[in-house]
Amino acid sequence: MTPQLIDPFARAITYLRVSVTDRCDFRCVYCMAENMTFLPKKELLTLEELDRMCSAFIGLGVEKLRITGGEPLVRKGIMTFFNSMTRHLESGTLKELTLTTNGSQLERFADDLYAAGVRRVNISLDTLDEDKFARVTRWGRLPQVLRGIDAAQRAGLRVKINAVALKGFNEDELFDLVRWCAGRDMDLTFIEVMPMGDLGNEDRVGQYWSLDDVRARLSEQYRLTDLAERSGGPARYVRLDETGQKIGFITPLSHNFCESCNRVRMTCTGELFMCLGQEDMADLRPALRNHPNDDAPLIEAIHGAIGRKPKGHDFDYSRQRADGQVSRHMSHTGG
Ligand code: SAM
Ligand code: SF4
């Protein structure tokens, strides 16, 4: 399909990430406050509205849909939504349906996700140490997540582990994580911690561990081959020659790859963020709700929003401050 959503910098928008809930069963320290206030349920798009929104984007050339949150698998009835998206995979208009999850509910849902057409899943895991896991997620339990990862692999889902690189927290586990993923045939991506949400007492600059350093440390033990592969996001990949494993680096801080950005993000209330790192958004919900039987106003609103997509974000730690910080929590926009 010819992409129909072209932004002012001639980038084709073919990738939509959708947060289906702001709620979560964990409280990761870099993502949420422990006493988070969540949106009233009536604010959320219903499952039918989520379907209509996503279908409108797919009709406009979006080929990849990533479901996220909050924790997407705690949204009630979420499999109904996944199952309804299967029709777009079957028609060939949607090329990939996937999700990012903390893994806590995968034991229950892995088979159903595979049956709905999901083939790959990103699972967030920062540490293999049970105590550290409990500390960083506050409410999470590692064995439950490990069972979820087992279930995903058994179901036939290809698993990629996402680990936030945190100075003084998982630095000492770098090689353990790499070996553990290699042993289970899983790719691994490191993410630089971003200045999202209410920093409160959190020392985000102090937590920041540059992936340049991660890469340098890896190259002390492995030969790294740069891969040309691009996902249109801020990730770059290398292959470890010794294990054949793919390692990704998501570096919104130390390197900015906005020029090839192909994505937009929708919140669970129907706000469209054209850039993760900027405050500007378009509220698509009125166009959807005020015209229940006519998608034309929604399509017009989507075009208007894409026409405002900024060139890039302004995150910057180089002055030892969390510059470019945005006040939204990651769980709101959807990571
Ligand atoms: N709950 C799901 C999960 O944890 O995978 C999906 C939503 S979560 C917001 C998506 C990703 O964002 C996770 O990999 C998480 O580690 C990452 N994330 C959250 N807050 C972040 C921050 N401040 N900086 C960088 N990554 C962050
Ligand atoms: Fe929940 Fe994911 Fe945020 Fe952790 S990173 S609190 S699992 S939404």
mmCIF file of N, CA and C in Angstrom, residues 141-267:
data_model
loop_
_atom_site.group_PDB
_atom_site.id
_atom_site.type_symbol
_atom_site.label_atom_id
_atom_site.label_comp_id
_atom_site.label_asym_id
_atom_site.label_seq_id
_atom_site.Cartn_x
_atom_site.Cartn_y
_atom_site.Cartn_z
ATOM 1 N N ARG A 141 7.111 -9.620 40.631
ATOM 2 C CA ARG A 141 7.800 -10.810 41.138
ATOM 3 C C ARG A 141 8.462 -11.517 39.966
ATOM 4 N N LEU A 142 9.767 -11.727 40.058
ATOM 5 C CA LEU A 142 10.524 -12.286 38.940
ATOM 6 C C LEU A 142 10.038 -13.672 38.486
ATOM 7 N N PRO A 143 9.776 -14.623 39.395
ATOM 8 C CA PRO A 143 9.401 -15.962 38.911
ATOM 9 C C PRO A 143 8.162 -15.943 38.007
ATOM 10 N N GLN A 144 7.228 -15.065 38.319
ATOM 11 C CA GLN A 144 6.013 -14.957 37.500
ATOM 12 C C GLN A 144 6.353 -14.514 36.069
ATOM 13 N N VAL A 145 7.277 -13.560 35.970
ATOM 14 C CA VAL A 145 7.685 -13.064 34.656
ATOM 15 C C VAL A 145 8.459 -14.147 33.910
ATOM 16 N N LEU A 146 9.305 -14.867 34.618
ATOM 17 C CA LEU A 146 10.069 -15.933 33.953
ATOM 18 C C LEU A 146 9.129 -17.021 33.430
ATOM 19 N N ARG A 147 8.075 -17.305 34.183
ATOM 20 C CA ARG A 147 7.094 -18.281 33.688
ATOM 21 C C ARG A 147 6.389 -17.729 32.449
ATOM 22 N N GLY A 148 6.156 -16.419 32.446
ATOM 23 C CA GLY A 148 5.535 -15.774 31.279
ATOM 24 C C GLY A 148 6.431 -15.886 30.053
ATOM 25 N N ILE A 149 7.732 -15.698 30.251
ATOM 26 C CA ILE A 149 8.678 -15.797 29.129
ATOM 27 C C ILE A 149 8.693 -17.235 28.599
ATOM 28 N N ASP A 150 8.703 -18.208 29.517
ATOM 29 C CA ASP A 150 8.645 -19.617 29.098
ATOM 30 C C ASP A 150 7.400 -19.873 28.260
ATOM 31 N N ALA A 151 6.275 -19.371 28.750
ATOM 32 C CA ALA A 151 5.002 -19.615 28.060
ATOM 33 C C ALA A 151 5.029 -18.991 26.664
ATOM 34 N N ALA A 152 5.603 -17.788 26.569
ATOM 35 C CA ALA A 152 5.662 -17.108 25.270
ATOM 36 C C ALA A 152 6.479 -17.939 24.281
ATOM 37 N N GLN A 153 7.619 -18.430 24.747
ATOM 38 C CA GLN A 153 8.473 -19.209 23.835
ATOM 39 C C GLN A 153 7.798 -20.534 23.456
ATOM 40 N N ARG A 154 7.158 -21.139 24.435
ATOM 41 C CA ARG A 154 6.440 -22.402 24.151
ATOM 42 C C ARG A 154 5.341 -22.194 23.123
ATOM 43 N N ALA A 155 4.696 -21.026 23.198
ATOM 44 C CA ALA A 155 3.594 -20.734 22.270
ATOM 45 C C ALA A 155 4.098 -20.444 20.859
ATOM 46 N N GLY A 156 5.416 -20.234 20.726
ATOM 47 C CA GLY A 156 5.974 -19.959 19.403
ATOM 48 C C GLY A 156 6.228 -18.484 19.152
ATOM 49 N N LEU A 157 6.094 -17.667 20.190
ATOM 50 C CA LEU A 157 6.351 -16.229 20.028
ATOM 51 C C LEU A 157 7.852 -15.975 20.096
ATOM 52 N N ARG A 158 8.329 -15.147 19.201
ATOM 53 C CA ARG A 158 9.734 -14.735 19.248
ATOM 54 C C ARG A 158 9.842 -13.640 20.318
ATOM 55 N N VAL A 159 10.767 -13.824 21.261
ATOM 56 C CA VAL A 159 10.860 -12.887 22.396
ATOM 57 C C VAL A 159 12.078 -11.985 22.257
ATOM 58 N N LYS A 160 11.851 -10.698 22.472
ATOM 59 C CA LYS A 160 12.971 -9.770 22.621
ATOM 60 C C LYS A 160 12.881 -9.190 24.023
ATOM 61 N N ILE A 161 13.989 -9.205 24.715
ATOM 62 C CA ILE A 161 14.025 -8.623 26.052
ATOM 63 C C ILE A 161 14.456 -7.164 25.948
ATOM 64 N N ASN A 162 13.724 -6.282 26.636
ATOM 65 C CA ASN A 162 14.095 -4.865 26.738
ATOM 66 C C ASN A 162 14.586 -4.604 28.156
ATOM 67 N N ALA A 163 15.781 -4.085 28.282
ATOM 68 C CA ALA A 163 16.308 -3.770 29.613
ATOM 69 C C ALA A 163 16.683 -2.297 29.668
ATOM 70 N N VAL A 164 16.161 -1.595 30.654
ATOM 71 C CA VAL A 164 16.572 -0.206 30.853
ATOM 72 C C VAL A 164 17.952 -0.240 31.526
ATOM 73 N N ALA A 165 18.900 0.466 30.934
ATOM 74 C CA ALA A 165 20.265 0.493 31.488
ATOM 75 C C ALA A 165 20.292 1.495 32.636
ATOM 76 N N LEU A 166 20.567 1.009 33.825
ATOM 77 C CA LEU A 166 20.515 1.870 35.008
ATOM 78 C C LEU A 166 21.843 1.810 35.747
ATOM 79 N N LYS A 167 22.450 2.953 35.819
ATOM 80 C CA LYS A 167 23.760 3.054 36.461
ATOM 81 C C LYS A 167 23.673 2.559 37.903
ATOM 82 N N GLY A 168 24.638 1.757 38.275
ATOM 83 C CA GLY A 168 24.681 1.293 39.657
ATOM 84 C C GLY A 168 23.601 0.280 39.983
ATOM 85 N N PHE A 169 22.785 -0.098 39.001
ATOM 86 C CA PHE A 169 21.731 -1.079 39.267
ATOM 87 C C PHE A 169 21.957 -2.369 38.502
ATOM 88 N N ASN A 170 22.009 -2.274 37.169
ATOM 89 C CA ASN A 170 22.242 -3.514 36.418
ATOM 90 C C ASN A 170 23.538 -3.503 35.607
ATOM 91 N N GLU A 171 24.418 -2.556 35.938
ATOM 92 C CA GLU A 171 25.724 -2.527 35.275
ATOM 93 C C GLU A 171 26.450 -3.855 35.437
ATOM 94 N N ASP A 172 26.378 -4.403 36.665
ATOM 95 C CA ASP A 172 27.127 -5.630 36.946
ATOM 96 C C ASP A 172 26.481 -6.869 36.320
ATOM 97 N N GLU A 173 25.297 -6.694 35.727
ATOM 98 C CA GLU A 173 24.613 -7.860 35.132
ATOM 99 C C GLU A 173 24.688 -7.864 33.613
ATOM 100 N N LEU A 174 25.444 -6.930 33.067
ATOM 101 C CA LEU A 174 25.483 -6.804 31.614
ATOM 102 C C LEU A 174 25.745 -8.150 30.929
ATOM 103 N N PHE A 175 26.820 -8.808 31.338
ATOM 104 C CA PHE A 175 27.191 -10.056 30.652
ATOM 105 C C PHE A 175 26.253 -11.205 31.018
ATOM 106 N N ASP A 176 25.733 -11.196 32.245
ATOM 107 C CA ASP A 176 24.764 -12.240 32.622
ATOM 108 C C ASP A 176 23.513 -12.146 31.750
ATOM 109 N N LEU A 177 23.055 -10.915 31.547
ATOM 110 C CA LEU A 177 21.848 -10.727 30.727
ATOM 111 C C LEU A 177 22.098 -11.188 29.291
ATOM 112 N N VAL A 178 23.272 -10.815 28.762
ATOM 113 C CA VAL A 178 23.608 -11.198 27.390
ATOM 114 C C VAL A 178 23.666 -12.727 27.274
ATOM 115 N N ARG A 179 24.339 -13.366 28.221
ATOM 116 C CA ARG A 179 24.479 -14.832 28.156
ATOM 117 C C ARG A 179 23.133 -15.524 28.341
ATOM 118 N N TRP A 180 22.337 -15.004 29.266
ATOM 119 C CA TRP A 180 21.026 -15.606 29.543
ATOM 120 C C TRP A 180 20.144 -15.543 28.292
ATOM 121 N N CYS A 181 20.141 -14.376 27.638
ATOM 122 C CA CYS A 181 19.335 -14.238 26.413
ATOM 123 C C CYS A 181 19.879 -15.135 25.305
ATOM 124 N N ALA A 182 21.198 -15.199 25.172
ATOM 125 C CA ALA A 182 21.793 -16.048 24.123
ATOM 126 C C ALA A 182 21.392 -17.500 24.347
ATOM 127 N N GLY A 183 21.425 -17.933 25.601
ATOM 128 C CA GLY A 183 21.097 -19.323 25.933
ATOM 129 C C GLY A 183 19.656 -19.664 25.607
ATOM 130 N N ARG A 184 18.805 -18.652 25.549
ATOM 131 C CA ARG A 184 17.380 -18.921 25.269
ATOM 132 C C ARG A 184 16.977 -18.439 23.890
ATOM 133 N N ASP A 185 17.975 -18.091 23.063
ATOM 134 C CA ASP A 185 17.713 -17.609 21.706
ATOM 135 C C ASP A 185 16.776 -16.388 21.698
ATOM 136 N N MET A 186 17.104 -15.420 22.552
ATOM 137 C CA MET A 186 16.303 -14.195 22.583
ATOM 138 C C MET A 186 17.210 -13.011 22.265
ATOM 139 N N ASP A 187 16.680 -12.073 21.513
ATOM 140 C CA ASP A 187 17.431 -10.840 21.295
ATOM 141 C C ASP A 187 17.278 -9.964 22.525
ATOM 142 N N LEU A 188 18.152 -8.969 22.597
ATOM 143 C CA LEU A 188 18.193 -8.131 23.798
ATOM 144 C C LEU A 188 18.418 -6.692 23.368
ATOM 145 N N THR A 189 17.614 -5.802 23.907
ATOM 146 C CA THR A 189 17.785 -4.378 23.594
ATOM 147 C C THR A 189 17.927 -3.594 24.887
ATOM 148 N N PHE A 190 18.909 -2.745 24.912
ATOM 149 C CA PHE A 190 19.089 -1.853 26.058
ATOM 150 C C PHE A 190 18.459 -0.496 25.740
ATOM 151 N N ILE A 191 17.917 0.124 26.777
ATOM 152 C CA ILE A 191 17.249 1.427 26.607
ATOM 153 C C ILE A 191 17.869 2.426 27.581
ATOM 154 N N GLU A 192 18.169 3.599 27.082
ATOM 155 C CA GLU A 192 18.617 4.663 27.992
ATOM 156 C C GLU A 192 17.436 5.215 28.749
ATOM 157 N N VAL A 193 17.617 5.478 30.015
ATOM 158 C CA VAL A 193 16.510 5.973 30.841
ATOM 159 C C VAL A 193 16.166 7.402 30.410
ATOM 160 N N MET A 194 14.883 7.638 30.208
ATOM 161 C CA MET A 194 14.451 8.933 29.685
ATOM 162 C C MET A 194 13.805 9.784 30.778
ATOM 163 N N PRO A 195 13.917 11.091 30.624
ATOM 164 C CA PRO A 195 13.370 11.987 31.658
ATOM 165 C C PRO A 195 11.867 12.155 31.518
ATOM 166 N N MET A 196 11.125 11.094 31.765
ATOM 167 C CA MET A 196 9.670 11.161 31.654
ATOM 168 C C MET A 196 9.052 11.295 33.038
ATOM 169 N N GLY A 197 7.827 11.769 33.065
ATOM 170 C CA GLY A 197 7.049 11.746 34.296
ATOM 171 C C GLY A 197 7.567 12.700 35.353
ATOM 172 N N ASP A 198 7.006 12.529 36.535
ATOM 173 C CA ASP A 198 7.337 13.394 37.655
ATOM 174 C C ASP A 198 8.607 12.859 38.297
ATOM 175 N N LEU A 199 9.678 13.587 38.189
ATOM 176 C CA LEU A 199 10.945 13.057 38.691
ATOM 177 C C LEU A 199 10.963 12.976 40.214
ATOM 178 N N GLY A 200 10.209 13.858 40.876
ATOM 179 C CA GLY A 200 10.158 13.822 42.340
ATOM 180 C C GLY A 200 11.552 13.738 42.930
ATOM 181 N N ASN A 201 11.755 12.745 43.780
ATOM 182 C CA ASN A 201 13.071 12.582 44.390
ATOM 183 C C ASN A 201 14.010 11.741 43.536
ATOM 184 N N GLU A 202 13.500 11.250 42.426
ATOM 185 C CA GLU A 202 14.318 10.377 41.585
ATOM 186 C C GLU A 202 15.460 11.172 40.952
ATOM 187 N N ASP A 203 16.608 10.591 40.970
ATOM 188 C CA ASP A 203 17.761 11.231 40.361
ATOM 189 C C ASP A 203 17.954 10.633 38.973
ATOM 190 N N ARG A 204 17.236 11.192 37.975
ATOM 191 C CA ARG A 204 17.254 10.595 36.648
ATOM 192 C C ARG A 204 18.615 10.756 35.974
ATOM 193 N N VAL A 205 19.282 11.876 36.257
ATOM 194 C CA VAL A 205 20.596 12.066 35.647
ATOM 195 C C VAL A 205 21.579 11.059 36.247
ATOM 196 N N GLY A 206 21.453 10.840 37.561
ATOM 197 C CA GLY A 206 22.315 9.873 38.236
ATOM 198 C C GLY A 206 22.072 8.449 37.772
ATOM 199 N N GLN A 207 20.824 8.140 37.353
ATOM 200 C CA GLN A 207 20.493 6.785 36.888
ATOM 201 C C GLN A 207 20.988 6.543 35.468
ATOM 202 N N TYR A 208 21.288 7.616 34.769
ATOM 203 C CA TYR A 208 21.569 7.511 33.340
ATOM 204 C C TYR A 208 22.908 6.816 33.076
ATOM 205 N N TRP A 209 22.817 5.713 32.351
ATOM 206 C CA TRP A 209 24.019 4.959 31.976
ATOM 207 C C TRP A 209 24.054 4.970 30.446
ATOM 208 N N SER A 210 25.015 5.679 29.896
ATOM 209 C CA SER A 210 25.062 5.852 28.447
ATOM 210 C C SER A 210 25.300 4.517 27.763
ATOM 211 N N LEU A 211 24.571 4.287 26.675
ATOM 212 C CA LEU A 211 24.751 3.029 25.958
ATOM 213 C C LEU A 211 26.057 2.999 25.170
ATOM 214 N N ASP A 212 26.684 4.152 25.008
ATOM 215 C CA ASP A 212 28.040 4.134 24.427
ATOM 216 C C ASP A 212 28.950 3.319 25.337
ATOM 217 N N ASP A 213 28.746 3.493 26.641
ATOM 218 C CA ASP A 213 29.554 2.764 27.608
ATOM 219 C C ASP A 213 29.193 1.272 27.602
ATOM 220 N N VAL A 214 27.894 0.975 27.509
ATOM 221 C CA VAL A 214 27.450 -0.426 27.449
ATOM 222 C C VAL A 214 28.128 -1.106 26.256
ATOM 223 N N ARG A 215 28.102 -0.417 25.129
ATOM 224 C CA ARG A 215 28.680 -0.955 23.908
ATOM 225 C C ARG A 215 30.190 -1.183 24.056
ATOM 226 N N ALA A 216 30.839 -0.195 24.657
ATOM 227 C CA ALA A 216 32.296 -0.312 24.843
ATOM 228 C C ALA A 216 32.619 -1.524 25.721
ATOM 229 N N ARG A 217 31.818 -1.717 26.779
ATOM 230 C CA ARG A 217 32.077 -2.859 27.665
ATOM 231 C C ARG A 217 31.839 -4.179 26.941
ATOM 232 N N LEU A 218 30.781 -4.222 26.131
ATOM 233 C CA LEU A 218 30.496 -5.453 25.388
ATOM 234 C C LEU A 218 31.648 -5.799 24.449
ATOM 235 N N SER A 219 32.225 -4.743 23.869
ATOM 236 C CA SER A 219 33.269 -5.011 22.876
ATOM 237 C C SER A 219 34.564 -5.486 23.534
ATOM 238 N N GLU A 220 34.621 -5.416 24.874
ATOM 239 C CA GLU A 220 35.797 -5.998 25.550
ATOM 240 C C GLU A 220 35.730 -7.524 25.510
ATOM 241 N N GLN A 221 34.533 -8.085 25.418
ATOM 242 C CA GLN A 221 34.412 -9.552 25.439
ATOM 243 C C GLN A 221 33.907 -10.164 24.144
ATOM 244 N N TYR A 222 33.263 -9.339 23.292
ATOM 245 C CA TYR A 222 32.700 -9.867 22.050
ATOM 246 C C TYR A 222 33.152 -9.011 20.884
ATOM 247 N N ARG A 223 33.126 -9.636 19.675
ATOM 248 C CA ARG A 223 33.307 -8.834 18.466
ATOM 249 C C ARG A 223 31.927 -8.369 18.010
ATOM 250 N N LEU A 224 31.763 -7.055 17.826
ATOM 251 C CA LEU A 224 30.459 -6.484 17.473
ATOM 252 C C LEU A 224 30.423 -6.116 16.002
ATOM 253 N N THR A 225 29.428 -6.615 15.282
ATOM 254 C CA THR A 225 29.263 -6.216 13.883
ATOM 255 C C THR A 225 28.012 -5.353 13.779
ATOM 256 N N ASP A 226 28.178 -4.136 13.272
ATOM 257 C CA ASP A 226 27.017 -3.253 13.104
ATOM 258 C C ASP A 226 26.062 -3.828 12.073
ATOM 259 N N LEU A 227 24.774 -3.774 12.363
ATOM 260 C CA LEU A 227 23.775 -4.255 11.412
ATOM 261 C C LEU A 227 23.099 -3.054 10.765
ATOM 262 N N ALA A 228 22.748 -3.227 9.494
ATOM 263 C CA ALA A 228 22.121 -2.118 8.770
ATOM 264 C C ALA A 228 20.650 -1.991 9.128
ATOM 265 N N GLU A 229 20.132 -3.038 9.783
ATOM 266 C CA GLU A 229 18.697 -3.085 10.084
ATOM 267 C C GLU A 229 18.202 -1.826 10.804
ATOM 268 N N ARG A 230 17.073 -1.288 10.332
ATOM 269 C CA ARG A 230 16.468 -0.110 10.952
ATOM 270 C C ARG A 230 14.994 -0.395 11.169
ATOM 271 N N SER A 231 14.496 0.035 12.304
ATOM 272 C CA SER A 231 13.061 -0.144 12.539
ATOM 273 C C SER A 231 12.344 1.204 12.488
ATOM 274 N N GLY A 232 13.062 2.240 12.046
ATOM 275 C CA GLY A 232 12.449 3.566 11.974
ATOM 276 C C GLY A 232 12.369 4.244 13.336
ATOM 277 N N GLY A 233 12.953 3.590 14.326
ATOM 278 C CA GLY A 233 12.929 4.165 15.669
ATOM 279 C C GLY A 233 14.337 4.519 16.095
ATOM 280 N N PRO A 234 14.490 4.839 17.375
ATOM 281 C CA PRO A 234 15.804 5.251 17.862
ATOM 282 C C PRO A 234 16.705 4.063 18.198
ATOM 283 N N ALA A 235 16.489 2.907 17.572
ATOM 284 C CA ALA A 235 17.304 1.729 17.904
ATOM 285 C C ALA A 235 18.342 1.454 16.821
ATOM 286 N N ARG A 236 19.508 1.037 17.277
ATOM 287 C CA ARG A 236 20.540 0.559 16.369
ATOM 288 C C ARG A 236 20.949 -0.820 16.859
ATOM 289 N N TYR A 237 21.346 -1.699 15.905
ATOM 290 C CA TYR A 237 21.600 -3.088 16.279
ATOM 291 C C TYR A 237 23.010 -3.522 15.919
ATOM 292 N N VAL A 238 23.542 -4.432 16.736
ATOM 293 C CA VAL A 238 24.811 -5.085 16.404
ATOM 294 C C VAL A 238 24.596 -6.594 16.533
ATOM 295 N N ARG A 239 25.476 -7.355 15.873
ATOM 296 C CA ARG A 239 25.469 -8.799 16.075
ATOM 297 C C ARG A 239 26.705 -9.150 16.877
ATOM 298 N N LEU A 240 26.563 -9.999 17.886
ATOM 299 C CA LEU A 240 27.738 -10.495 18.605
ATOM 300 C C LEU A 240 28.244 -11.702 17.811
ATOM 301 N N ASP A 241 29.430 -11.584 17.261
ATOM 302 C CA ASP A 241 29.918 -12.640 16.365
ATOM 303 C C ASP A 241 29.968 -13.993 17.072
ATOM 304 N N GLU A 242 30.345 -13.983 18.341
ATOM 305 C CA GLU A 242 30.544 -15.248 19.063
ATOM 306 C C GLU A 242 29.236 -15.988 19.308
ATOM 307 N N THR A 243 28.131 -15.254 19.550
ATOM 308 C CA THR A 243 26.867 -15.927 19.888
ATOM 309 C C THR A 243 25.844 -15.824 18.763
ATOM 310 N N GLY A 244 26.065 -14.941 17.811
ATOM 311 C CA GLY A 244 25.112 -14.732 16.725
ATOM 312 C C GLY A 244 23.917 -13.900 17.166
ATOM 313 N N GLN A 245 23.975 -13.443 18.402
ATOM 314 C CA GLN A 245 22.847 -12.741 19.006
ATOM 315 C C GLN A 245 22.768 -11.287 18.527
ATOM 316 N N LYS A 246 21.529 -10.812 18.436
ATOM 317 C CA LYS A 246 21.345 -9.410 18.053
ATOM 318 C C LYS A 246 21.147 -8.577 19.320
ATOM 319 N N ILE A 247 21.907 -7.502 19.419
ATOM 320 C CA ILE A 247 21.761 -6.606 20.569
ATOM 321 C C ILE A 247 21.355 -5.230 20.044
ATOM 322 N N GLY A 248 20.329 -4.660 20.659
ATOM 323 C CA GLY A 248 19.861 -3.341 20.233
ATOM 324 C C GLY A 248 20.215 -2.276 21.259
ATOM 325 N N PHE A 249 20.341 -1.077 20.771
ATOM 326 C CA PHE A 249 20.608 0.061 21.645
ATOM 327 C C PHE A 249 19.591 1.152 21.325
ATOM 328 N N ILE A 250 18.767 1.488 22.286
ATOM 329 C CA ILE A 250 17.815 2.586 22.089
ATOM 330 C C ILE A 250 18.379 3.786 22.825
ATOM 331 N N THR A 251 18.829 4.741 22.022
ATOM 332 C CA THR A 251 19.649 5.820 22.584
ATOM 333 C C THR A 251 19.047 7.191 22.318
ATOM 334 N N PRO A 252 17.910 7.470 22.907
ATOM 335 C CA PRO A 252 17.325 8.792 22.651
ATOM 336 C C PRO A 252 18.194 9.909 23.198
ATOM 337 N N LEU A 253 19.053 9.584 24.181
ATOM 338 C CA LEU A 253 19.871 10.624 24.802
ATOM 339 C C LEU A 253 21.195 10.845 24.110
ATOM 340 N N SER A 254 21.966 9.742 23.976
ATOM 341 C CA SER A 254 23.319 9.955 23.470
ATOM 342 C C SER A 254 23.344 10.107 21.948
ATOM 343 N N HIS A 255 22.328 9.582 21.253
ATOM 344 C CA HIS A 255 22.247 9.787 19.801
ATOM 345 C C HIS A 255 20.799 10.045 19.475
ATOM 346 N N ASN A 256 20.576 10.888 18.524
ATOM 347 C CA ASN A 256 19.219 11.247 18.174
ATOM 348 C C ASN A 256 18.990 10.788 16.733
ATOM 349 N N PHE A 257 17.995 9.902 16.536
ATOM 350 C CA PHE A 257 17.763 9.359 15.197
ATOM 351 C C PHE A 257 16.408 9.786 14.654
ATOM 352 N N CYS A 258 15.979 10.968 15.065
ATOM 353 C CA CYS A 258 14.622 11.384 14.725
ATOM 354 C C CYS A 258 14.401 11.509 13.218
ATOM 355 N N GLU A 259 15.473 11.686 12.455
ATOM 356 C CA GLU A 259 15.267 11.951 11.023
ATOM 357 C C GLU A 259 14.594 10.787 10.300
ATOM 358 N N SER A 260 14.701 9.577 10.880
ATOM 359 C CA SER A 260 14.061 8.445 10.197
ATOM 360 C C SER A 260 12.807 7.974 10.930
ATOM 361 N N CYS A 261 12.258 8.815 11.809
ATOM 362 C CA CYS A 261 11.109 8.403 12.624
ATOM 363 C C CYS A 261 9.889 8.106 11.742
ATOM 364 N N ASN A 262 9.268 6.958 11.977
ATOM 365 C CA ASN A 262 8.116 6.554 11.154
ATOM 366 C C ASN A 262 6.870 6.321 12.003
ATOM 367 N N ARG A 263 6.880 6.791 13.259
ATOM 368 C CA ARG A 263 5.842 6.360 14.190
ATOM 369 C C ARG A 263 5.121 7.501 14.894
ATOM 370 N N VAL A 264 3.931 7.190 15.349
ATOM 371 C CA VAL A 264 3.196 8.072 16.259
ATOM 372 C C VAL A 264 2.602 7.206 17.361
ATOM 373 N N ARG A 265 2.181 7.845 18.433
ATOM 374 C CA ARG A 265 1.687 7.110 19.602
ATOM 375 C C ARG A 265 0.323 7.605 20.019
ATOM 376 N N MET A 266 -0.555 6.673 20.294
ATOM 377 C CA MET A 266 -1.881 7.065 20.761
ATOM 378 C C MET A 266 -2.079 6.606 22.202
ATOM 379 N N THR A 267 -2.617 7.503 23.018
ATOM 380 C CA THR A 267 -2.869 7.135 24.413
ATOM 381 C C THR A 267 -4.204 6.391 24.503
#
